Amino acid sequence: MKILVATDKPFAPIAIEGIKKVTDNAKHELVLLEKYTEKTQLLEAVKNVDAIIIRSDIVDKEVINAAEKLKIVVRAGAGFDNIDLTTATEKNIVAMNTPGQNSNAVAELALGFMVMMARNNFDGTSGTELKCKKLGIHAYGNVGKLVANIAKGFGMEVFAFDPFVSKEAIEKDGVKAVNTVEELYSTCQYISLHIPANDKTKKSINYNLLSKMPKGATLINTARKEVINEEEILKLMAERKDFKYASDIEPSSKDAFIENFSNRIFFSPKKIGAQTSEANINAGIAAAKQIVDFFETGNIQFKVN
Ligand code: 3PG
């Protein structure tokens, strides 16, 4: 079988070596399309491949239609909002993710952003400490759990809201489970977002919710930009000089944030949450193994469509 790695944001070379070992051992052919800049390059590369490994790369209807032999696409990572699942299902193509494999990298970055915001973007003025501050984890999945654990090491008081995780499962980690999302935001000075982007969550982080946060509010977003109501957060930041926002995804209205609140924001130009060698190795090799296993045994454990 022919397996394509299509990543506009490449894996670390050591991760590619690991992926190649897995595909070579299973006698598959590996082809690479890294750092591509045009969609036409992706459309060309997917012709004649049986499997694709992607990161945040967009696999829409056009890409799926161009991939006439495609049987499986694996998103080396957690979020799969970049794959047109409806079209994949119609075409009998299996879509998978690799849950948990890059979570630690994202969790470490979330805490790094908190320190950066607490220290006024490292501008040399007196900042504050994370110790004894209240942190709200919005969605207690693989990343949220790790953020909670690291934050406890900083001496933070950790709260979480997740309608899909039981109170008991959250509280056994020494994290306080709150009953409503409103309660999370009105209790915590720091909020770390770990919700997926879907029809229910898009633009759900809005003025109403964020305005409940106590003085010195800081929003950390290592999830997706689509979950933020940008117009409303801009309005809130204009009203509240204490409000800070850091994210590893540039907002669509980045210029408005930079023009008005440059000392209270940070956005990395490319999504960097999962950009570590370790995360690349874990997620990339897991994706390759899932593909090999799918072809050998039909295993669809991580299927998302
Ligand atoms: C994910 O969903 O796994 C993260 O957002 C990381 O995305 P990336 O692989 O594009 O860095």
XYZ file of C-alpha atoms and ligand atoms in Angstrom:
316
model
C 0.000 0.000 0.000
C 1.058 3.592 -0.559
C 0.937 5.816 2.532
C 1.236 9.601 2.249
C 2.313 11.930 5.043
C 0.813 15.305 4.111
C 1.766 17.994 6.619
C 2.012 21.697 5.888
C 3.559 21.971 9.375
C 6.140 19.155 9.275
C 6.846 16.606 11.983
C 10.329 16.590 13.541
C 12.710 14.542 11.312
C 13.059 11.927 14.077
C 9.288 11.330 13.949
C 9.447 10.786 10.176
C 12.242 8.236 10.753
C 9.986 6.399 13.208
C 7.011 6.482 10.827
C 9.200 5.138 8.025
C 10.425 2.281 10.205
C 6.829 1.254 10.884
C 5.755 1.423 7.228
C 8.980 -0.222 5.937
C 8.613 -3.124 8.377
C 5.084 -3.696 7.135
C 6.302 -3.452 3.504
C 4.292 -0.361 2.651
C 5.584 2.546 0.558
C 5.897 5.904 2.338
C 5.631 9.182 0.442
C 6.105 12.626 1.938
C 4.475 15.953 1.173
C 5.817 18.275 3.821
C 5.680 22.072 4.114
C 3.420 22.369 1.083
C 1.983 25.800 0.419
C -0.752 25.250 -2.188
C -3.822 23.035 -2.071
C -3.040 21.933 -5.629
C 0.083 20.188 -4.280
C -2.069 18.208 -1.866
C -4.615 17.383 -4.573
C -1.801 16.040 -6.745
C -0.139 14.081 -3.922
C -3.293 12.241 -2.808
C -3.866 10.651 -6.225
C -3.025 6.931 -6.056
C -2.433 6.736 -2.290
C -4.212 4.192 -0.092
C -3.733 6.005 3.209
C -2.941 9.508 4.411
C -1.448 10.800 7.656
C -2.275 14.448 8.329
C -2.073 17.024 11.114
C -4.290 20.134 10.890
C -4.253 19.783 7.098
C -7.666 20.243 5.505
C -9.088 17.088 3.999
C -12.288 18.400 2.425
C -14.578 17.041 -0.288
C -12.236 18.130 -3.072
C -9.253 16.367 -1.502
C -11.272 13.207 -0.830
C -12.607 13.176 -4.381
C -9.079 13.548 -5.755
C -7.905 10.569 -3.660
C -9.506 7.847 -5.730
C -7.797 4.913 -3.984
C -8.008 6.267 -0.447
C -9.157 3.831 2.237
C -8.052 5.505 5.446
C -7.052 8.956 6.684
C -5.492 9.355 10.106
C -5.244 12.700 11.829
C -2.038 12.457 13.893
C -3.500 14.361 16.798
C -6.746 14.919 18.652
C -9.072 17.314 16.788
C -10.576 16.008 13.557
C -12.635 19.073 12.597
C -10.325 19.423 9.559
C -11.706 16.259 7.908
C -14.979 16.190 5.966
C -16.331 13.146 7.775
C -19.601 13.052 5.827
C -17.826 12.739 2.483
C -15.319 10.250 3.922
C -18.178 8.057 5.168
C -20.040 8.327 1.848
C -16.895 7.114 0.097
C -16.339 4.310 2.616
C -13.115 5.892 3.853
C -12.180 5.336 7.487
C -11.144 8.467 9.415
C -9.213 8.119 12.692
C -7.406 10.290 15.207
C -4.671 9.408 17.717
C -6.177 10.576 21.010
C -3.830 11.456 23.850
C -0.630 11.130 21.843
C 0.235 14.835 21.713
C -1.599 15.930 24.877
C 1.392 16.550 27.130
C 2.915 19.050 24.703
C -0.341 21.029 24.587
C -0.748 20.905 28.368
C 2.780 22.200 28.985
C 2.185 25.072 26.569
C -1.069 26.029 28.323
C 0.841 26.450 31.587
C 3.631 28.297 29.741
C 1.050 30.776 28.440
C -0.313 31.258 31.963
C 3.168 32.137 33.267
C 3.737 34.464 30.311
C 0.467 36.330 30.886
C 1.010 36.460 34.672
C 4.438 38.051 34.030
C 3.048 40.704 31.666
C 4.470 39.117 28.510
C 7.916 39.173 30.128
C 8.119 42.967 29.769
C 10.094 43.375 32.994
C 7.315 44.913 35.130
C 6.091 43.208 38.307
C 3.684 40.468 37.469
C 1.849 37.943 39.590
C 2.276 34.268 40.505
C 0.106 31.292 39.650
C 0.313 29.865 43.184
C -3.058 29.941 45.007
C -4.889 31.253 41.914
C -7.999 29.464 40.707
C -7.754 27.663 37.361
C -10.834 26.458 35.482
C -10.372 23.618 33.013
C -13.082 23.771 30.376
C -13.406 20.118 29.248
C -11.646 17.411 31.180
C -10.246 15.203 28.403
C -6.678 14.060 27.778
C -5.223 17.578 27.686
C -7.430 19.012 30.439
C -6.400 16.251 32.829
C -2.685 16.909 32.224
C -3.136 20.679 32.596
C -4.812 20.031 35.966
C -1.939 17.876 37.123
C 0.790 20.349 36.141
C -1.204 23.276 37.590
C -1.419 21.522 40.948
C 2.398 21.439 40.912
C 2.301 25.234 40.620
C 0.059 25.339 43.700
C -3.041 26.431 41.778
C -6.542 25.539 42.956
C -7.997 23.562 40.071
C -11.650 23.360 38.964
C -13.164 21.632 35.949
C -16.378 21.490 33.982
C -17.158 18.664 31.581
C -20.698 17.380 30.997
C -19.271 14.120 29.575
C -17.043 13.225 32.557
C -18.449 12.164 35.924
C -17.915 14.292 39.024
C -16.233 11.290 40.679
C -13.712 10.852 37.850
C -12.746 14.543 38.097
C -12.613 14.700 41.891
C -10.455 11.597 42.273
C -7.698 13.674 40.608
C -7.968 16.312 43.340
C -9.845 18.675 41.014
C -13.124 20.358 42.014
C -15.941 19.518 39.600
C -18.419 22.363 39.104
C -22.004 21.859 37.938
C -22.283 24.504 35.245
C -20.018 26.234 32.786
C -21.151 29.582 34.258
C -19.944 28.477 37.687
C -16.511 27.613 36.234
C -16.099 31.042 34.654
C -17.404 33.004 37.654
C -15.097 31.080 40.031
C -11.810 31.089 38.127
C -9.343 33.815 37.277
C -7.627 31.530 34.744
C -9.585 29.492 32.199
C -7.891 26.922 29.957
C -9.986 25.807 26.982
C -9.960 22.173 25.863
C -13.265 21.837 24.036
C -13.466 20.586 20.440
C -14.823 22.795 17.628
C -18.242 21.541 16.563
C -21.698 22.935 15.838
C -22.474 23.171 19.550
C -19.222 24.815 20.678
C -18.476 27.233 17.831
C -18.532 30.858 19.138
C -19.712 29.566 22.517
C -16.962 31.388 24.433
C -18.763 34.684 24.383
C -19.215 37.976 26.239
C -21.818 36.576 28.600
C -19.524 33.803 29.801
C -16.209 35.666 29.865
C -17.638 38.716 31.634
C -18.360 36.470 34.637
C -14.625 35.937 35.253
C -13.176 37.628 38.344
C -10.664 40.496 38.274
C -7.342 39.606 36.644
C -9.059 37.251 34.210
C -6.869 35.319 31.774
C -8.175 33.128 28.971
C -5.837 30.474 27.553
C -6.905 28.894 24.280
C -4.925 25.934 22.970
C -8.108 24.428 21.501
C -9.573 26.019 18.345
C -10.153 29.629 17.306
C -13.657 28.770 16.087
C -14.917 28.277 19.654
C -14.280 31.953 20.463
C -16.732 34.734 19.688
C -14.022 37.176 18.611
C -16.222 40.265 18.307
C -17.464 39.766 21.832
C -14.072 39.133 23.404
C -12.801 42.318 21.702
C -15.731 44.224 23.252
C -14.971 42.749 26.673
C -11.257 43.552 26.472
C -12.110 47.157 25.596
C -14.277 47.358 28.728
C -11.991 45.419 31.070
C -8.355 46.523 31.236
C -7.564 43.510 33.429
C -8.579 40.882 30.846
C -5.782 38.930 29.094
C -5.913 36.411 26.279
C -3.222 34.005 25.026
C -3.616 31.414 22.311
C -1.616 29.215 19.972
C -4.071 30.005 17.196
C -4.146 33.456 15.644
C -7.683 34.879 15.733
C -9.251 35.926 12.419
C -9.379 39.504 13.773
C -5.748 39.395 14.943
C -5.048 42.985 13.853
C -7.818 44.402 16.041
C -6.368 42.577 19.069
C -2.820 43.758 18.329
C -3.860 47.367 17.652
C -5.815 47.719 20.870
C -4.449 45.317 23.460
C -0.905 44.407 22.454
C 0.339 44.142 26.067
C -2.491 41.813 27.135
C -2.377 39.191 24.380
C -0.114 36.613 22.809
C -0.779 34.582 19.652
C 1.721 32.217 18.058
C 1.752 32.608 14.257
C 1.264 28.841 13.709
C -0.465 26.385 15.989
C 2.376 25.249 18.247
C 0.635 23.318 21.031
C 1.642 19.910 19.687
C 4.883 21.089 18.093
C 7.447 19.080 20.080
C 9.593 16.144 18.947
C 7.963 13.960 21.588
C 4.412 14.786 20.448
C 5.407 14.353 16.785
C 6.948 10.959 17.519
C 4.000 9.787 19.613
C 1.233 10.972 17.277
C 3.057 10.250 13.983
C 4.089 6.708 14.910
C 0.665 5.960 16.425
C -0.933 7.069 13.135
C 1.414 4.852 11.102
C 0.762 1.858 13.379
C -3.000 2.377 13.186
C -2.812 2.348 9.388
C -0.652 -0.787 9.295
C -2.991 -2.499 11.750
C -6.054 -1.422 9.759
C -4.642 -2.976 6.581
C -3.472 -6.135 8.378
C -6.367 -6.842 10.751
C -9.139 -4.353 9.940
C -8.800 -2.755 13.404
C -10.919 0.417 13.568
C -10.517 1.215 17.257
C -9.846 4.921 16.708
C -12.405 5.477 13.938
C -14.217 8.813 14.256
C -16.721 8.520 11.375
C -4.638 18.485 17.827
O -5.838 18.594 17.554
O -4.082 17.384 17.986
C -3.823 19.725 18.083
O -4.568 20.852 17.811
C -2.497 19.752 17.342
O -2.615 20.049 15.987
P -1.337 19.985 15.012
O -0.999 18.569 14.778
O -1.766 20.687 13.766
O -0.201 20.689 15.690
